[in-house]
Tab-separated table of C-alpha atoms in Angstrom:
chain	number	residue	atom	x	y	z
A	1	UNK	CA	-6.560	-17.936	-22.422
A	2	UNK	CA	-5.313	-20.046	-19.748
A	3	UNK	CA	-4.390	-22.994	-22.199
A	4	UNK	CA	-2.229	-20.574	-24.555
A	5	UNK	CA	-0.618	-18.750	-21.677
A	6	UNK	CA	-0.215	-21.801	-18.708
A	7	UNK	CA	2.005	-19.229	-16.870
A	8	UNK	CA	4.078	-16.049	-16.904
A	9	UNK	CA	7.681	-16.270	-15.993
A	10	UNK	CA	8.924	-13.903	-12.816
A	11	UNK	CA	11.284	-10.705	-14.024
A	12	UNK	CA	14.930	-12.034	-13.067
A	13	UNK	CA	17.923	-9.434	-12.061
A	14	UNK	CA	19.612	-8.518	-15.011
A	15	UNK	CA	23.350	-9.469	-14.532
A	16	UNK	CA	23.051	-10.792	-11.449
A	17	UNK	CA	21.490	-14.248	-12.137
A	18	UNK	CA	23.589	-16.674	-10.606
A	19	UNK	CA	23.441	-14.145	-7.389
A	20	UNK	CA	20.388	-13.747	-6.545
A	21	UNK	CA	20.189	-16.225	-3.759
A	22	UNK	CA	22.408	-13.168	-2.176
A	23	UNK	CA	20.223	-10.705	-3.275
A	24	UNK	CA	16.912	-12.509	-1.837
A	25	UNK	CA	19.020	-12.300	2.008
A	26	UNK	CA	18.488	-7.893	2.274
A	27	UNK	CA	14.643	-8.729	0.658
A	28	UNK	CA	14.012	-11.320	3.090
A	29	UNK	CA	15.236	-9.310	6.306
A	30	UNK	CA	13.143	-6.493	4.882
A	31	UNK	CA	9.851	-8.679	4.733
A	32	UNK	CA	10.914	-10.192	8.129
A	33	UNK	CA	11.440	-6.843	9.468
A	34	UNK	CA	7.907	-5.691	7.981
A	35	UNK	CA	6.523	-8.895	9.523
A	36	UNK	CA	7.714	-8.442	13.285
A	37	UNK	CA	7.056	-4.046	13.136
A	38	UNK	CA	3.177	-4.753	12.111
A	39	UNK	CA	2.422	-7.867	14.586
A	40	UNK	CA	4.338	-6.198	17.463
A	41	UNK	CA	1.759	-2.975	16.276
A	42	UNK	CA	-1.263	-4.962	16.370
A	43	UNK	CA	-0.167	-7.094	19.632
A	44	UNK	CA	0.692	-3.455	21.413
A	45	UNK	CA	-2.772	-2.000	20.611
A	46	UNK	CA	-4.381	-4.842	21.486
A	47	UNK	CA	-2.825	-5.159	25.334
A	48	UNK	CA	-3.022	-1.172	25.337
A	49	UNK	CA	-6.211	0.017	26.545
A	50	UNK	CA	-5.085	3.747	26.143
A	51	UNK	CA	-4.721	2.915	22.881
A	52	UNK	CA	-8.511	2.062	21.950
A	53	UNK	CA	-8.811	5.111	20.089
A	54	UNK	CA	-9.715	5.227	16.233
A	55	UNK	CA	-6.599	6.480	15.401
A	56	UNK	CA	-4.974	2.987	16.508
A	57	UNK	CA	-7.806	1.149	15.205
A	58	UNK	CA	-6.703	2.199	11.307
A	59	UNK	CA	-3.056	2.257	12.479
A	60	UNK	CA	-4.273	-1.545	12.987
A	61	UNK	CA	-5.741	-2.030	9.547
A	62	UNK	CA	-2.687	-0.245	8.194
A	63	UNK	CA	-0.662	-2.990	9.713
A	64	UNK	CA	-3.300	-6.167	8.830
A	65	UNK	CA	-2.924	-4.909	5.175
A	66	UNK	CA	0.785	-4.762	4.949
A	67	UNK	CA	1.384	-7.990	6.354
A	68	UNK	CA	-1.570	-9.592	3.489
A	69	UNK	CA	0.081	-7.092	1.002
A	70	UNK	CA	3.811	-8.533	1.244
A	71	UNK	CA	2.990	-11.743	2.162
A	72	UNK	CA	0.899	-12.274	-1.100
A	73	UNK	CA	3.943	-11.134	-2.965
A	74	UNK	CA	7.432	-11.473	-1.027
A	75	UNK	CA	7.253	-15.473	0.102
A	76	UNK	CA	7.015	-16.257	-3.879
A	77	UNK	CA	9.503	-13.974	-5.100
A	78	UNK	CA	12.029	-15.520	-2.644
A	79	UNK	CA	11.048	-18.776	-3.929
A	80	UNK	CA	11.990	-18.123	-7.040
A	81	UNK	CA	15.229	-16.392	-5.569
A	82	UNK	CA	16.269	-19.281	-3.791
A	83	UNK	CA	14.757	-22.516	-5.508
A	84	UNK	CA	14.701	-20.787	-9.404
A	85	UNK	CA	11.015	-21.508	-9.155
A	86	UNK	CA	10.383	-18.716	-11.918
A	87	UNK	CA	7.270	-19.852	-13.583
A	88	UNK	CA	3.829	-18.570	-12.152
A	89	UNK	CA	0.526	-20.158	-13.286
A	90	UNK	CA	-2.082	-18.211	-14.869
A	91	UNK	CA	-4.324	-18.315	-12.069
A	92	UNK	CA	-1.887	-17.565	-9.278
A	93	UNK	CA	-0.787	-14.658	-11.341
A	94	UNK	CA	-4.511	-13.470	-11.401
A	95	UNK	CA	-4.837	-14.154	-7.836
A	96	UNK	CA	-1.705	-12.080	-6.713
A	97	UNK	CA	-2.677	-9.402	-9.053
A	98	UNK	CA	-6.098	-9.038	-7.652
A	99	UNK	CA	-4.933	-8.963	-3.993
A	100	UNK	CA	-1.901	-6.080	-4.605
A	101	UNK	CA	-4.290	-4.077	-6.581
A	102	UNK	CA	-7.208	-4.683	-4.207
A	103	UNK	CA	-5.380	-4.598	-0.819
A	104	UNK	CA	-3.337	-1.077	-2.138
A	105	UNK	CA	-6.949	0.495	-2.775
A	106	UNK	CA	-7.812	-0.740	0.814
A	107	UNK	CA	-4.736	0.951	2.342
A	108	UNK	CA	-5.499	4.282	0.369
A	109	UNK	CA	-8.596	4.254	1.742
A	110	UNK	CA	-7.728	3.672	5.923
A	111	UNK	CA	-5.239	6.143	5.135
A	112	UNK	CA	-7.866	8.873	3.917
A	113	UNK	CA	-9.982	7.671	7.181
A	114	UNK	CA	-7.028	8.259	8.860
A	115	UNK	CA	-6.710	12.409	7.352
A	116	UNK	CA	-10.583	12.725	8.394
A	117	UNK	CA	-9.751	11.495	11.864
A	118	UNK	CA	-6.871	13.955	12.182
A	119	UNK	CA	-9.417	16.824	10.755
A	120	UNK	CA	-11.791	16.593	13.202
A	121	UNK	CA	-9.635	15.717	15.848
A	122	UNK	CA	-8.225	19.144	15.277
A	123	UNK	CA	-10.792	20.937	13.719
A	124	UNK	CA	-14.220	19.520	15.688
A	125	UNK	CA	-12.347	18.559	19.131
A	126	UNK	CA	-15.726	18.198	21.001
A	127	UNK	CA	-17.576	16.025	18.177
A	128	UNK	CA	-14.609	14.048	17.671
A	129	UNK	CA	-15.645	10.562	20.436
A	130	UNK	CA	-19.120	10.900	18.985
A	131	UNK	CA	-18.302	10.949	15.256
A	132	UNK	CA	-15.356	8.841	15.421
A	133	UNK	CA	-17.073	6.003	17.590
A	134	UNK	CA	-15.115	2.432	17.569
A	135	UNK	CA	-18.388	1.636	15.567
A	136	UNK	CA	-17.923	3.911	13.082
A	137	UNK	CA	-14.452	2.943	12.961
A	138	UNK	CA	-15.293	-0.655	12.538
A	139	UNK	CA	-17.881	0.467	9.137
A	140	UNK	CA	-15.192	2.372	7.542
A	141	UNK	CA	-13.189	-0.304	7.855
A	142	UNK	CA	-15.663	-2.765	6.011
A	143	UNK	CA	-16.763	0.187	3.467
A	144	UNK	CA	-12.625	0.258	2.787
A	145	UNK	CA	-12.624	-3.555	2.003
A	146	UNK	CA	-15.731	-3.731	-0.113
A	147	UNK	CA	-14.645	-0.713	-2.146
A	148	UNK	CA	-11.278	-1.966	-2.957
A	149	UNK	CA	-12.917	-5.248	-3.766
A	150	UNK	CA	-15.659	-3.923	-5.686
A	151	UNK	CA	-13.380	-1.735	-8.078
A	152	UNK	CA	-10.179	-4.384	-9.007
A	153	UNK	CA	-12.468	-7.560	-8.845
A	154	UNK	CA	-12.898	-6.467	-12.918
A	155	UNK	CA	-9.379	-6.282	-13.686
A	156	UNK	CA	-8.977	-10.235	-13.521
A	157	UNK	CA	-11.614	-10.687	-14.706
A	158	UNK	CA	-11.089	-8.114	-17.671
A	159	UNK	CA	-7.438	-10.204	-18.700
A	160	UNK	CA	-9.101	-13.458	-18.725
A	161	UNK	CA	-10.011	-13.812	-22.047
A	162	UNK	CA	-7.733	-12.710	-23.618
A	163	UNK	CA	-4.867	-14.771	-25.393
A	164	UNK	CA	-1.451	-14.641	-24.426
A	165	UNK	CA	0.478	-15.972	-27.217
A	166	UNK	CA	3.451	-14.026	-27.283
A	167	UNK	CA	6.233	-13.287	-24.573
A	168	UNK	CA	5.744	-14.731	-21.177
A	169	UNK	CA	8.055	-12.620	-19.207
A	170	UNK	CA	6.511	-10.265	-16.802
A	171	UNK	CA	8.586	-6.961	-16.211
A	172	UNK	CA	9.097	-7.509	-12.365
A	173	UNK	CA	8.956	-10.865	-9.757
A	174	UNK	CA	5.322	-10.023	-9.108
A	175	UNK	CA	1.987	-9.874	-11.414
A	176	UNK	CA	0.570	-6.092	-11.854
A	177	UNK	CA	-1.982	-5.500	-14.233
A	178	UNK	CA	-0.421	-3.271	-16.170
A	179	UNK	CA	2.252	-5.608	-17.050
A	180	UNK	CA	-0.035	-8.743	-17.555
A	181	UNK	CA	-1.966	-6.788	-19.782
A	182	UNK	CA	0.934	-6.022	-22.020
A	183	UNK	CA	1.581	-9.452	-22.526
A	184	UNK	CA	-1.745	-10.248	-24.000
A	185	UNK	CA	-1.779	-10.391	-28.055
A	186	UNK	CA	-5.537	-8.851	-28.293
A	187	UNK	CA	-7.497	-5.898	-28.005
A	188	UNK	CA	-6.546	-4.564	-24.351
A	189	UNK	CA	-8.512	-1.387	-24.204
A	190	UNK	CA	-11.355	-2.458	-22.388
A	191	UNK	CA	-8.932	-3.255	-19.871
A	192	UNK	CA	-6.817	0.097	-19.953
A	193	UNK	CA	-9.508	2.215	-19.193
A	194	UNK	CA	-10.786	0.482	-16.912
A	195	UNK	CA	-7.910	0.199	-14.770
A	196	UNK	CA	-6.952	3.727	-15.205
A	197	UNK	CA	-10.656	5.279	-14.044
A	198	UNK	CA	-10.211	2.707	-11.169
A	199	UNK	CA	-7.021	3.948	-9.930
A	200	UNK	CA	-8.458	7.512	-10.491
A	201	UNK	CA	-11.500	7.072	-8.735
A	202	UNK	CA	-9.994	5.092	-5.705
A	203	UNK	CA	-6.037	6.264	-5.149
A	204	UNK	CA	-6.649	9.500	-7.207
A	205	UNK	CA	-9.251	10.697	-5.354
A	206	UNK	CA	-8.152	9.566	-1.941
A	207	UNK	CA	-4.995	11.513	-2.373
A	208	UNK	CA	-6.715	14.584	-3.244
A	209	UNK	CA	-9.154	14.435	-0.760
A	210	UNK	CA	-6.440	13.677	1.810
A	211	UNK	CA	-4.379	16.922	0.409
A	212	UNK	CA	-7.491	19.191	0.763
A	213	UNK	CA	-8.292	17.636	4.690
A	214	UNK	CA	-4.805	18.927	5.126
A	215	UNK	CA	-5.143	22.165	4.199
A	216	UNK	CA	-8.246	22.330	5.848
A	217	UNK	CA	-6.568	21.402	9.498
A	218	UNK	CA	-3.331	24.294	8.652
A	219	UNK	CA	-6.143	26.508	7.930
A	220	UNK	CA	-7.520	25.653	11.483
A	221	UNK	CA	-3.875	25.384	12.816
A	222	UNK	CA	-2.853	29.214	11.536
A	223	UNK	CA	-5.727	30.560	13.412
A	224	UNK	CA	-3.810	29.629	16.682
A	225	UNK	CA	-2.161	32.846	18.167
A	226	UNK	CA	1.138	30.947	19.471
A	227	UNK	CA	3.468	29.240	17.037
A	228	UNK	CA	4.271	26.745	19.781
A	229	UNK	CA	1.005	25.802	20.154
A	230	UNK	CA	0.630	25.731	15.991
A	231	UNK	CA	3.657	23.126	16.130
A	232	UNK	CA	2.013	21.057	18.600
A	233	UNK	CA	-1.261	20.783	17.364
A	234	UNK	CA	0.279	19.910	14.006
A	235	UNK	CA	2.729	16.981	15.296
A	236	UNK	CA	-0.178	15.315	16.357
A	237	UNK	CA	-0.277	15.278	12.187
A	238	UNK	CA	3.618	14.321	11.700
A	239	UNK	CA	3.185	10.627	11.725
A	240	UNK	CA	0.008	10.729	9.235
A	241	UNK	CA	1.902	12.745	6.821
A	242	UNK	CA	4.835	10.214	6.578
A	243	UNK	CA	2.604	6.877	6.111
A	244	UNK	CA	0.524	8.823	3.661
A	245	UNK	CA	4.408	9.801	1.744
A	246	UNK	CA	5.823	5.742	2.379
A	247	UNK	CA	2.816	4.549	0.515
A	248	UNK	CA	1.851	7.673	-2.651
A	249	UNK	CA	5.282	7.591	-3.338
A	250	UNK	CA	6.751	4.210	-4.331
A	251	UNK	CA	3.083	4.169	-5.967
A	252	UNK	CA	3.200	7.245	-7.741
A	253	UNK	CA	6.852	6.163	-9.029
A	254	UNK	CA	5.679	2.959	-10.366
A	255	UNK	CA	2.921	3.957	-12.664
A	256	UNK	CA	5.478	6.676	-13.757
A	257	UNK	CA	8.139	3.988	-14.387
A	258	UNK	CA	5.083	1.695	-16.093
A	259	UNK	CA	3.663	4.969	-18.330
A	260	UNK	CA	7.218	6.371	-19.329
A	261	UNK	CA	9.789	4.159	-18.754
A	262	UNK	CA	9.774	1.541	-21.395
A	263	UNK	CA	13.770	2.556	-22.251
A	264	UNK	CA	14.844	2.034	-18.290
A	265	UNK	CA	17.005	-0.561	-17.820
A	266	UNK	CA	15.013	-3.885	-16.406
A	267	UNK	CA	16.658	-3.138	-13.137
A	268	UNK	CA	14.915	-0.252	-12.419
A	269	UNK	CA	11.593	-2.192	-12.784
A	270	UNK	CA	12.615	-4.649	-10.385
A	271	UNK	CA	13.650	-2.425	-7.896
A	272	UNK	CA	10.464	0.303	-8.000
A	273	UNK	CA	8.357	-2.888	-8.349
A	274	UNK	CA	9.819	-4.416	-4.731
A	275	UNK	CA	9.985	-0.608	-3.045
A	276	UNK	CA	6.390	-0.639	-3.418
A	277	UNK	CA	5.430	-3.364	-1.560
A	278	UNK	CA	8.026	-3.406	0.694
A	279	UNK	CA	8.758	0.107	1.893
A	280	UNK	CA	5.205	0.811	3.439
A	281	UNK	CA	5.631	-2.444	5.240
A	282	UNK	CA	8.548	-1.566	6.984
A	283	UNK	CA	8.525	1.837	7.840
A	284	UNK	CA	4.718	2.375	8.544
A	285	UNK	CA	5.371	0.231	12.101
A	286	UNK	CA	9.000	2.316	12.828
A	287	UNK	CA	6.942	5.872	11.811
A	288	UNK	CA	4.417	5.085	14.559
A	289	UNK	CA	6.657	3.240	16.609
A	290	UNK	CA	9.078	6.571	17.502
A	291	UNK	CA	6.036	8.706	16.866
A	292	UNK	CA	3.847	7.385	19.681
A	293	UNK	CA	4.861	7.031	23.235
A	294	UNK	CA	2.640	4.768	24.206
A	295	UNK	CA	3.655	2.321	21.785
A	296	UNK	CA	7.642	3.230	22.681
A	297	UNK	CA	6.753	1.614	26.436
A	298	UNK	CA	4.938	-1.499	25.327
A	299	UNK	CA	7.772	-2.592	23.578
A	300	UNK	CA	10.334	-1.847	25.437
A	301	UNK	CA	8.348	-3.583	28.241
């Protein structure tokens, strides 16, 4: 497949062609924005002790996974951008495909880890430091990796066979399976149910099992008598919540744009395609960042 289909060619900005050297400036300060927010997280944790906690320990993984996620995707989209390098091998567009998919099951993952930390933070108090141990933290972590890996190592895998001998031109600046596999001029329904039970079994469930760990802690937090105690057991929650919105939402919007919106302009493709893998990025760091005192002070300092 790789000899009819050498490479894809990156989505380009409708209308806006001979401008999108301008246009890469706002993407670039975004990705340089999501770069310094998720070091300055990891280097604060790291010279914190107070923040040794499992909570911080995912809120590092959170961070690790960004910076892989938009680094696998933003440095060659500005490339092309800049230098009008639009054509992406076959390979690399396997490789980037794998590492989005795998590293967004990853994230889903830490951030269910993350709603089971909260739950029995809140819910178990006194079992929480012998559950949660940095150990245990450290296994989940791993488990997180290898599951991701395990699930969209077939989806590769799955499109290379197949012939491309049609149109080359990808949908946005970065390969997704969904649009690779459109491309391909064979039988692709091996390949469509496979990544839809994927995303089911790894996002899907995650999100619903996040969903019912949160109504499992406002079960627990209605049972308190005052309602300013209620609030302030569930702030601890506030930051959680948001992360878990900045990352189903630009993903939930993309498959719906992918399923339904074959009539949307280009443009819109573009811009859902580069809100997902930008917008966690960026405001994960700034949620936790004016969430979290601790992590306030180290900057500043």
């Amino acid at each position: 497949s790789s000899e009819l289909s050498p490479s894809f060619l990156l989505a380009s900005i409708p209308g806006l062609e001979a401008a999108q050297a301008w246009v890469a400036i706002p993407l670039c300060s975004a990705y340089v924005l999501a770069l310094l927010g998720n070091c300055a997280v990891l280097l604060v944790v790291r010279a914190e002790p107070s923040l040794h906690a499992p909570m911080y320990f995912f809120l590092c993984m959170l961070a690790a996974i960004d910076l892989a996620l938009a680094t696998a995707t933003v440095p060659r989209i500005l490339c092309f951008y800049w230098f009008g390098s639009r054509e992406i091998s076959f390979g690399a567009c396997l490789l980037q495909m794998f590492l989005i998919h795998t590293l967004s099951a990853v994230e889903s993952s830490v951030l269910l880890a993350m709603a089971v930390d909260r739950y029995v933070a809140i819910c178990h108090p006194l079992r929480h430091a012998a559950i949660l141990t940095n150990g245990a933290t450290a296994k989940v972590g791993l488990l997180a990796m290898a599951r991701g890996v395990l699930f969209f190592l077939p989806l590769p895998l799955l499109l290379l066979p197949l012939p491309f001998c049609g149109s080359r031109a990808l949908s946005h600046s970065f390969c997704l399976h969904q649009d690779v596999m459109n491309l391909a001029c064979a039988n692709t329904t091996p390949s469509v149910v496979y990544g839809l039970t994927a995303i089911l079994l790894v996002m899907g469930l995650d999100a619903v099992l996040i969903c019912l760990s949160y109504l499992l802690i406002l079960k627990a937090v209605l049972r308190l008598a005052a309602w300013r105690e209620r609030l302030k057991v569930f702030s601890t929650c506030i930051a959680h919540i948001c992360v878990v919105l900045a990352f189903y939402v630009p993903l939930i919007g993309l498959s719906v744009v992918h399923r339904f919106g074959k009539n949307l302009a280009p443009l819109v493709h573009i811009i859902m395609g580069n809100v997902y893998i930008l917008v966690p990025a960026v405001l994960n760091p700034i949620i936790y960042g004016v969430r979290t005192k601790q992590i306030q002070r180290r900057i500043l300092s």
